[in-house]
Amino acid sequence: MTLQRQALFWLGAVIALAMFLYVFSSILLPFVAGLALAYLLDPLADRLERLGLPRVAATIVILACVILVLALMVILIAPVLGAQLGNFIERLPETVGRLQELVAKQNQQWLDRLLGQGLGQVKASLGTVVGQGVNWLTSFLASLWSGGQAIASVLSLLVLAPVIAFYMLIDWDRMIGTIDDWIPLRHKQTIRQIAREMDDGIAGFVRGQALVCLILGTFYAVALTMIGLNFGLVIGLGAGLIGFIPYVGSVTGLIVSVGVAIVQFWPDWTMVLVVLGIFVAGQFVEGNILQPRLVGRSVGLHPVWLMFALVAFGYLFGFVGLLVAVPLAAAVGVLARFGVRRYLESPLYTGEREDETEVLPGGPPGASLGRAWAGKNTPGLPDHSKGP
């Protein structure tokens, strides 16, 4: 019954958290962003504090540097990025149509043999589908960018998130200590171990992968802009931004950039190969240098599970769901591995019964392994009823 009550308690806690996110998802963006910013910057604040700087002063210095960098990015990059993004959305149907025309022209004879008289109908149908898809994507991006709610969310994010991060970063260690005091004493060591594994997973992926995405996005944007590719800044930064999902960001950026390069530089295949080489070089650096050094192998987030978490939480909770998807996916992964370990150690998996009469080494006759680990106070054996 105790196990059932614990299961019901945690199930109720998960349901309550999901309902809270669902009800307040429209106003949680600056709070979630501030929490994430405080979590990412806490190790740096701890390091400055160990160097002798007071916690408040360390927090002020860190957030001032972050705000300064963001302000410079907004002033220097945002106008160019906004202009390129608007131009890219506007010319996207024309680019896709031109690319379709070039592909059909180069494969005209092969398509004639394969489809015969039906080639014209296939072209018309494909053109209609592509055109509708591009128009839908264009209208969706335009509404997303120009929507009043999105603008209000961005403004609240820029204004409130740094303030929230400031107060949370000052009290971060105190909050962690308070939560640690609330842990049931009997299960404190187990819960601490699970929390450490969650922190390692979240820190390893979020902090490490964020640096990987920033480095790759900057590399792609600078390289594509230097070779003169249209919309190179947007494509490069976009590939780095969605690089949180392994392979998806690089593959998407490669497809889009190669398509734009074919339309822009045709029939010069040299520039198309240069664009291809940029992404090959980026993948080589990511796989052999950045991922092993910054992310490591102890994260335990499978790409399929990560994509499912992003899609599911994004669908349920919007942009806030995208922010919390990766930490929650890492936490659920740790809990799932903990549950699997407990299952592999349980009589349900091993087939042993708790009333078996196997004599333990050093124990008296009749002392069984099942009774000892079930918490029986058997003479000659340690009492495990009070936990490890």
Short mmCIF file of C-alpha atoms in Angstrom, two decimals:
data_model
loop_
_atom_site.label_atom_id
_atom_site.label_comp_id
_atom_site.label_asym_id
_atom_site.label_seq_id
_atom_site.Cartn_x
_atom_site.Cartn_y
_atom_site.Cartn_z
CA MET A 1 0.00 0.00 0.00
CA THR A 2 2.90 2.34 0.69
CA LEU A 3 4.19 1.81 -2.85
CA GLN A 4 0.73 2.45 -4.26
CA ARG A 5 0.39 5.68 -2.29
CA GLN A 6 3.80 6.86 -3.52
CA ALA A 7 2.89 6.03 -7.11
CA LEU A 8 -0.40 7.91 -6.80
CA PHE A 9 1.35 10.89 -5.22
CA TRP A 10 3.92 11.21 -8.02
CA LEU A 11 1.29 10.60 -10.69
CA GLY A 12 -0.80 13.38 -9.19
CA ALA A 13 2.25 15.67 -9.09
CA VAL A 14 2.96 15.04 -12.78
CA ILE A 15 -0.68 15.67 -13.72
CA ALA A 16 -0.72 18.88 -11.67
CA LEU A 17 2.47 20.09 -13.37
CA ALA A 18 1.04 19.33 -16.81
CA MET A 19 -2.18 21.17 -16.00
CA PHE A 20 -0.22 24.14 -14.66
CA LEU A 21 1.84 24.35 -17.86
CA TYR A 22 -1.27 24.02 -20.00
CA VAL A 23 -3.27 26.69 -18.17
CA PHE A 24 -0.48 29.26 -17.80
CA SER A 25 1.53 28.48 -20.96
CA SER A 26 0.66 31.87 -22.50
CA ILE A 27 2.37 33.83 -19.69
CA LEU A 28 5.16 31.46 -18.64
CA LEU A 29 7.64 32.36 -21.39
CA PRO A 30 9.68 35.03 -19.50
CA PHE A 31 9.66 32.96 -16.29
CA VAL A 32 10.84 29.78 -18.03
CA ALA A 33 13.45 31.77 -19.97
CA GLY A 34 14.66 33.44 -16.76
CA LEU A 35 14.88 30.09 -15.00
CA ALA A 36 16.81 28.59 -17.91
CA LEU A 37 19.17 31.58 -18.00
CA ALA A 38 19.81 31.34 -14.25
CA TYR A 39 20.47 27.59 -14.53
CA LEU A 40 22.93 28.10 -17.39
CA LEU A 41 24.80 30.93 -15.63
CA ASP A 42 24.90 29.44 -12.12
CA PRO A 43 28.27 27.63 -12.60
CA LEU A 44 29.85 30.89 -13.75
CA ALA A 45 28.43 32.72 -10.74
CA ASP A 46 29.77 30.01 -8.43
CA ARG A 47 33.22 30.33 -9.99
CA LEU A 48 33.27 34.10 -9.54
CA GLU A 49 32.07 33.64 -5.97
CA ARG A 50 34.95 31.25 -5.26
CA LEU A 51 37.33 33.90 -6.59
CA GLY A 52 36.14 36.25 -3.85
CA LEU A 53 33.38 38.22 -5.57
CA PRO A 54 30.12 38.52 -3.59
CA ARG A 55 27.15 36.68 -5.04
CA VAL A 56 25.18 39.84 -5.83
CA ALA A 57 28.17 41.47 -7.53
CA ALA A 58 28.90 38.31 -9.52
CA THR A 59 25.28 38.16 -10.66
CA ILE A 60 25.31 41.81 -11.73
CA VAL A 61 28.54 41.37 -13.70
CA ILE A 62 27.31 38.24 -15.48
CA LEU A 63 23.89 39.60 -16.43
CA ALA A 64 25.37 42.93 -17.51
CA CYS A 65 27.70 41.09 -19.90
CA VAL A 66 24.83 38.95 -21.21
CA ILE A 67 22.57 41.96 -21.76
CA LEU A 68 25.40 43.85 -23.48
CA VAL A 69 26.06 40.97 -25.87
CA LEU A 70 22.35 40.59 -26.64
CA ALA A 71 22.00 44.34 -27.23
CA LEU A 72 24.93 44.35 -29.65
CA MET A 73 23.45 41.38 -31.48
CA VAL A 74 20.08 43.10 -31.76
CA ILE A 75 21.62 46.35 -32.97
CA LEU A 76 24.14 44.87 -35.42
CA ILE A 77 22.61 41.63 -36.64
CA ALA A 78 18.85 41.94 -36.21
CA PRO A 79 18.28 44.51 -39.01
CA VAL A 80 20.24 42.47 -41.56
CA LEU A 81 18.68 39.24 -40.36
CA GLY A 82 15.17 40.68 -40.49
CA ALA A 83 15.66 42.01 -44.01
CA GLN A 84 17.06 38.69 -45.24
CA LEU A 85 14.28 36.73 -43.55
CA GLY A 86 11.57 38.88 -45.13
CA ASN A 87 13.21 38.63 -48.54
CA PHE A 88 13.64 34.87 -48.15
CA ILE A 89 9.94 34.37 -47.30
CA GLU A 90 8.88 36.61 -50.17
CA ARG A 91 11.06 34.85 -52.77
CA LEU A 92 10.54 31.32 -51.48
CA PRO A 93 7.79 30.39 -54.01
CA GLU A 94 9.90 31.75 -56.88
CA THR A 95 12.98 29.86 -55.70
CA VAL A 96 11.11 26.57 -55.36
CA GLY A 97 9.49 27.01 -58.79
CA ARG A 98 12.83 27.77 -60.42
CA LEU A 99 14.45 24.75 -58.75
CA GLN A 100 11.61 22.51 -59.93
CA GLU A 101 12.00 23.84 -63.47
CA LEU A 102 15.77 23.17 -63.49
CA VAL A 103 15.35 19.63 -62.17
CA ALA A 104 12.63 18.82 -64.70
CA LYS A 105 14.68 20.29 -67.56
CA GLN A 106 17.78 18.27 -66.74
CA ASN A 107 15.80 15.02 -66.49
CA GLN A 108 13.43 15.66 -69.40
CA GLN A 109 14.39 12.63 -71.49
CA TRP A 110 14.42 10.23 -68.54
CA LEU A 111 11.04 11.48 -67.34
CA ASP A 112 9.58 11.23 -70.85
CA ARG A 113 10.54 7.56 -71.06
CA LEU A 114 9.25 6.81 -67.58
CA LEU A 115 5.98 8.77 -67.58
CA GLY A 116 5.25 9.38 -71.23
CA GLN A 117 2.18 11.52 -71.77
CA GLY A 118 1.49 11.70 -68.07
CA LEU A 119 4.52 13.93 -67.53
CA GLY A 120 2.52 17.10 -67.99
CA GLN A 121 -0.06 16.05 -65.43
CA VAL A 122 2.65 15.07 -62.94
CA LYS A 123 4.34 18.45 -63.39
CA ALA A 124 1.08 20.29 -62.89
CA SER A 125 0.13 18.27 -59.80
CA LEU A 126 3.60 18.60 -58.30
CA GLY A 127 3.64 22.29 -58.99
CA THR A 128 0.24 22.71 -57.33
CA VAL A 129 1.29 20.75 -54.23
CA VAL A 130 4.60 22.60 -53.93
CA GLY A 131 2.93 25.94 -54.47
CA GLN A 132 0.28 25.28 -51.84
CA GLY A 133 2.90 24.08 -49.35
CA VAL A 134 5.10 27.11 -49.93
CA ASN A 135 2.14 29.49 -49.66
CA TRP A 136 1.05 27.86 -46.39
CA LEU A 137 4.57 28.05 -44.98
CA THR A 138 4.93 31.66 -46.08
CA SER A 139 1.64 32.72 -44.52
CA PHE A 140 2.43 30.77 -41.33
CA LEU A 141 5.85 32.41 -40.90
CA ALA A 142 4.43 35.84 -41.70
CA SER A 143 1.60 35.46 -39.17
CA LEU A 144 3.99 34.10 -36.58
CA TRP A 145 6.33 37.05 -36.97
CA SER A 146 3.69 39.77 -37.20
CA GLY A 147 1.23 38.45 -34.63
CA GLY A 148 0.53 40.77 -31.74
CA GLN A 149 0.85 37.99 -29.20
CA ALA A 150 4.27 37.00 -30.54
CA ILE A 151 5.48 40.60 -30.38
CA ALA A 152 4.16 40.95 -26.83
CA SER A 153 5.86 37.69 -25.86
CA VAL A 154 9.17 38.86 -27.30
CA LEU A 155 8.93 42.20 -25.49
CA SER A 156 8.07 40.52 -22.19
CA LEU A 157 10.92 38.09 -22.77
CA LEU A 158 13.45 40.89 -23.31
CA VAL A 159 12.22 42.92 -20.33
CA LEU A 160 11.19 40.39 -17.68
CA ALA A 161 13.52 37.45 -18.31
CA PRO A 162 16.73 39.26 -17.22
CA VAL A 163 15.02 40.55 -14.05
CA ILE A 164 13.71 37.08 -13.18
CA ALA A 165 17.11 35.56 -13.93
CA PHE A 166 18.79 38.13 -11.67
CA TYR A 167 16.71 37.26 -8.59
CA MET A 168 16.82 33.51 -9.23
CA LEU A 169 20.58 33.56 -9.76
CA ILE A 170 21.11 35.35 -6.44
CA ASP A 171 19.00 32.82 -4.51
CA TRP A 172 19.85 29.72 -6.58
CA ASP A 173 21.95 27.91 -3.96
CA ARG A 174 19.47 28.81 -1.22
CA MET A 175 16.56 27.42 -3.28
CA ILE A 176 18.42 24.18 -3.98
CA GLY A 177 19.23 23.82 -0.27
CA THR A 178 15.59 24.38 0.68
CA ILE A 179 14.38 21.76 -1.79
CA ASP A 180 17.02 19.35 -0.48
CA ASP A 181 15.69 19.84 3.07
CA TRP A 182 12.21 18.81 1.89
CA ILE A 183 13.38 15.40 0.63
CA PRO A 184 12.15 12.47 2.79
CA LEU A 185 15.04 11.36 4.98
CA ARG A 186 14.59 7.69 4.17
CA HIS A 187 15.04 8.26 0.43
CA LYS A 188 17.37 11.26 0.52
CA GLN A 189 20.44 9.50 -0.92
CA THR A 190 18.49 7.86 -3.74
CA ILE A 191 16.75 11.09 -4.72
CA ARG A 192 20.03 13.00 -4.55
CA GLN A 193 21.63 10.46 -6.89
CA ILE A 194 18.73 10.76 -9.35
CA ALA A 195 18.91 14.56 -9.16
CA ARG A 196 22.66 14.48 -9.87
CA GLU A 197 22.07 12.28 -12.91
CA MET A 198 19.35 14.64 -14.13
CA ASP A 199 21.62 17.64 -13.63
CA ASP A 200 24.46 15.93 -15.51
CA GLY A 201 22.13 15.04 -18.37
CA ILE A 202 20.51 18.46 -18.62
CA ALA A 203 23.76 20.38 -18.14
CA GLY A 204 25.66 18.15 -20.54
CA PHE A 205 23.09 18.49 -23.28
CA VAL A 206 21.67 21.99 -22.83
CA ARG A 207 24.92 23.80 -22.07
CA GLY A 208 27.05 21.69 -24.36
CA GLN A 209 24.61 21.52 -27.25
CA ALA A 210 23.86 25.24 -26.96
CA LEU A 211 27.57 25.98 -27.47
CA VAL A 212 27.69 23.54 -30.38
CA CYS A 213 24.68 25.21 -32.03
CA LEU A 214 26.14 28.68 -31.49
CA ILE A 215 29.52 27.72 -32.97
CA LEU A 216 28.04 25.86 -35.94
CA GLY A 217 25.43 28.53 -36.64
CA THR A 218 28.10 31.23 -36.64
CA PHE A 219 30.37 29.14 -38.88
CA TYR A 220 27.61 28.38 -41.39
CA ALA A 221 26.35 31.98 -41.46
CA VAL A 222 29.82 33.50 -41.93
CA ALA A 223 30.94 30.93 -44.51
CA LEU A 224 27.75 31.10 -46.61
CA THR A 225 27.77 34.90 -46.49
CA MET A 226 31.44 35.04 -47.56
CA ILE A 227 30.83 32.95 -50.69
CA GLY A 228 27.97 35.25 -51.65
CA LEU A 229 25.03 32.88 -51.18
CA ASN A 230 21.66 34.59 -51.07
CA PHE A 231 20.11 34.50 -47.58
CA GLY A 232 23.34 32.96 -46.25
CA LEU A 233 22.96 34.61 -42.83
CA VAL A 234 19.40 33.34 -42.35
CA ILE A 235 20.18 29.83 -43.59
CA GLY A 236 23.33 29.49 -41.49
CA LEU A 237 21.82 30.77 -38.25
CA GLY A 238 18.68 28.74 -38.87
CA ALA A 239 20.73 25.56 -39.32
CA GLY A 240 22.53 26.28 -36.06
CA LEU A 241 19.30 27.13 -34.23
CA ILE A 242 17.57 23.84 -35.06
CA GLY A 243 20.84 21.96 -34.53
CA PHE A 244 19.52 21.01 -31.09
CA ILE A 245 18.04 17.99 -32.85
CA PRO A 246 21.02 15.88 -33.99
CA TYR A 247 21.48 15.86 -37.78
CA VAL A 248 18.18 17.69 -38.43
CA GLY A 249 19.69 21.18 -38.39
CA SER A 250 22.62 20.33 -40.64
CA VAL A 251 20.52 18.30 -43.09
CA THR A 252 17.85 21.01 -43.31
CA GLY A 253 20.46 23.74 -43.80
CA LEU A 254 22.24 21.64 -46.42
CA ILE A 255 19.07 21.01 -48.44
CA VAL A 256 17.97 24.65 -48.33
CA SER A 257 21.41 26.09 -49.08
CA VAL A 258 22.12 23.68 -51.93
CA GLY A 259 18.70 24.44 -53.45
CA VAL A 260 19.34 28.20 -53.22
CA ALA A 261 22.87 27.72 -54.64
CA ILE A 262 21.56 25.75 -57.64
CA VAL A 263 19.03 28.46 -58.43
CA GLN A 264 21.55 31.27 -57.91
CA PHE A 265 24.73 29.86 -59.50
CA TRP A 266 23.42 27.49 -62.18
CA PRO A 267 25.17 26.12 -64.31
CA ASP A 268 28.27 26.76 -62.17
CA TRP A 269 28.58 23.52 -60.18
CA THR A 270 31.71 24.75 -58.42
CA MET A 271 29.79 27.02 -56.08
CA VAL A 272 27.26 24.29 -55.35
CA LEU A 273 30.12 21.99 -54.35
CA VAL A 274 31.57 24.77 -52.17
CA VAL A 275 28.26 25.02 -50.30
CA LEU A 276 28.24 21.25 -49.91
CA GLY A 277 31.82 21.34 -48.62
CA ILE A 278 30.92 23.92 -45.97
CA PHE A 279 28.33 21.61 -44.43
CA VAL A 280 30.58 18.57 -44.72
CA ALA A 281 33.32 20.47 -42.88
CA GLY A 282 30.81 21.59 -40.24
CA GLN A 283 29.63 18.01 -39.68
CA PHE A 284 33.23 16.78 -39.41
CA VAL A 285 34.10 19.41 -36.79
CA GLU A 286 30.89 18.76 -34.88
CA GLY A 287 31.26 14.97 -34.80
CA ASN A 288 34.98 14.79 -34.04
CA ILE A 289 35.69 17.90 -31.96
CA LEU A 290 32.64 19.75 -30.64
CA GLN A 291 30.33 16.91 -29.62
CA PRO A 292 32.96 14.81 -27.76
CA ARG A 293 34.42 17.82 -25.92
CA LEU A 294 31.31 19.89 -25.17
CA VAL A 295 28.48 17.36 -24.93
CA GLY A 296 30.10 13.99 -24.27
CA ARG A 297 28.49 10.58 -24.19
CA SER A 298 26.81 10.65 -20.80
CA VAL A 299 23.71 12.55 -21.90
CA GLY A 300 21.56 9.54 -22.80
CA LEU A 301 19.12 11.41 -25.06
CA HIS A 302 18.29 9.43 -28.17
CA PRO A 303 17.56 11.64 -31.22
CA VAL A 304 14.16 9.99 -31.78
CA TRP A 305 13.13 10.56 -28.15
CA LEU A 306 14.35 14.16 -28.38
CA MET A 307 12.36 14.82 -31.56
CA PHE A 308 9.24 13.29 -30.00
CA ALA A 309 9.64 15.45 -26.88
CA LEU A 310 10.06 18.63 -28.91
CA VAL A 311 7.05 17.89 -31.14
CA ALA A 312 4.83 16.75 -28.26
CA PHE A 313 5.62 19.57 -25.84
CA GLY A 314 5.59 22.14 -28.62
CA TYR A 315 2.14 20.98 -29.72
CA LEU A 316 0.75 20.92 -26.18
CA PHE A 317 2.32 24.03 -24.66
CA GLY A 318 3.55 26.15 -27.59
CA PHE A 319 6.89 27.92 -27.42
CA VAL A 320 7.11 27.34 -23.66
CA GLY A 321 6.86 23.62 -24.37
CA LEU A 322 9.83 23.88 -26.71
CA LEU A 323 11.89 25.48 -23.94
CA VAL A 324 11.07 22.82 -21.33
CA ALA A 325 11.07 19.84 -23.72
CA VAL A 326 14.79 19.07 -23.55
CA PRO A 327 15.15 19.31 -19.72
CA LEU A 328 12.00 17.25 -19.18
CA ALA A 329 13.12 14.70 -21.77
CA ALA A 330 16.44 14.33 -19.96
CA ALA A 331 14.68 14.00 -16.59
CA VAL A 332 12.25 11.39 -17.90
CA GLY A 333 15.17 9.50 -19.43
CA VAL A 334 16.96 9.39 -16.07
CA LEU A 335 13.81 8.20 -14.31
CA ALA A 336 13.23 5.54 -16.96
CA ARG A 337 16.78 4.20 -16.60
CA PHE A 338 16.39 4.19 -12.81
CA GLY A 339 13.14 2.23 -13.14
CA VAL A 340 14.77 -0.27 -15.50
CA ARG A 341 17.66 -0.79 -13.04
CA ARG A 342 15.24 -1.42 -10.20
CA TYR A 343 13.26 -3.83 -12.38
CA LEU A 344 16.41 -5.79 -13.29
CA GLU A 345 17.21 -6.10 -9.58
CA SER A 346 13.69 -7.13 -8.59
CA PRO A 347 12.31 -10.66 -8.05
CA LEU A 348 9.90 -9.98 -10.93
CA TYR A 349 12.88 -10.13 -13.32
CA THR A 350 15.21 -12.54 -11.51
CA GLY A 351 12.45 -15.05 -10.68
CA GLU A 352 13.52 -15.28 -7.03
CA ARG A 353 10.90 -15.31 -4.33
CA GLU A 354 11.14 -13.41 -1.08
CA ASP A 355 10.43 -16.56 0.95
CA GLU A 356 13.30 -18.59 -0.53
CA THR A 357 15.37 -20.46 2.06
CA GLU A 358 18.83 -19.86 0.62
CA VAL A 359 21.30 -19.49 3.48
CA LEU A 360 23.35 -16.31 3.24
CA PRO A 361 27.14 -16.34 3.83
CA GLY A 362 27.80 -15.60 7.48
CA GLY A 363 24.17 -15.90 8.47
CA PRO A 364 22.38 -18.53 10.55
CA PRO A 365 20.37 -21.35 8.96
CA GLY A 366 16.98 -20.19 7.71
CA ALA A 367 18.17 -16.65 6.92
CA SER A 368 16.98 -15.99 3.39
CA LEU A 369 18.04 -13.37 0.89
CA GLY A 370 14.43 -12.39 0.25
CA ARG A 371 13.58 -11.84 3.90
CA ALA A 372 16.76 -9.85 4.52
CA TRP A 373 16.19 -7.42 1.65
CA ALA A 374 12.47 -7.26 2.40
CA GLY A 375 13.39 -5.55 5.65
CA LYS A 376 13.09 -8.50 8.09
CA ASN A 377 15.20 -7.99 11.17
CA THR A 378 16.89 -11.40 10.89
CA PRO A 379 19.57 -12.18 13.52
CA GLY A 380 23.06 -12.03 12.09
CA LEU A 381 22.04 -9.88 9.12
CA PRO A 382 21.98 -6.11 8.68
CA ASP A 383 18.62 -4.46 9.04
CA HIS A 384 17.76 -2.86 5.69
CA SER A 385 14.33 -1.66 6.67
CA LYS A 386 15.71 1.79 7.37
CA GLY A 387 17.23 2.26 3.95
CA PRO A 388 20.87 2.08 2.80
#
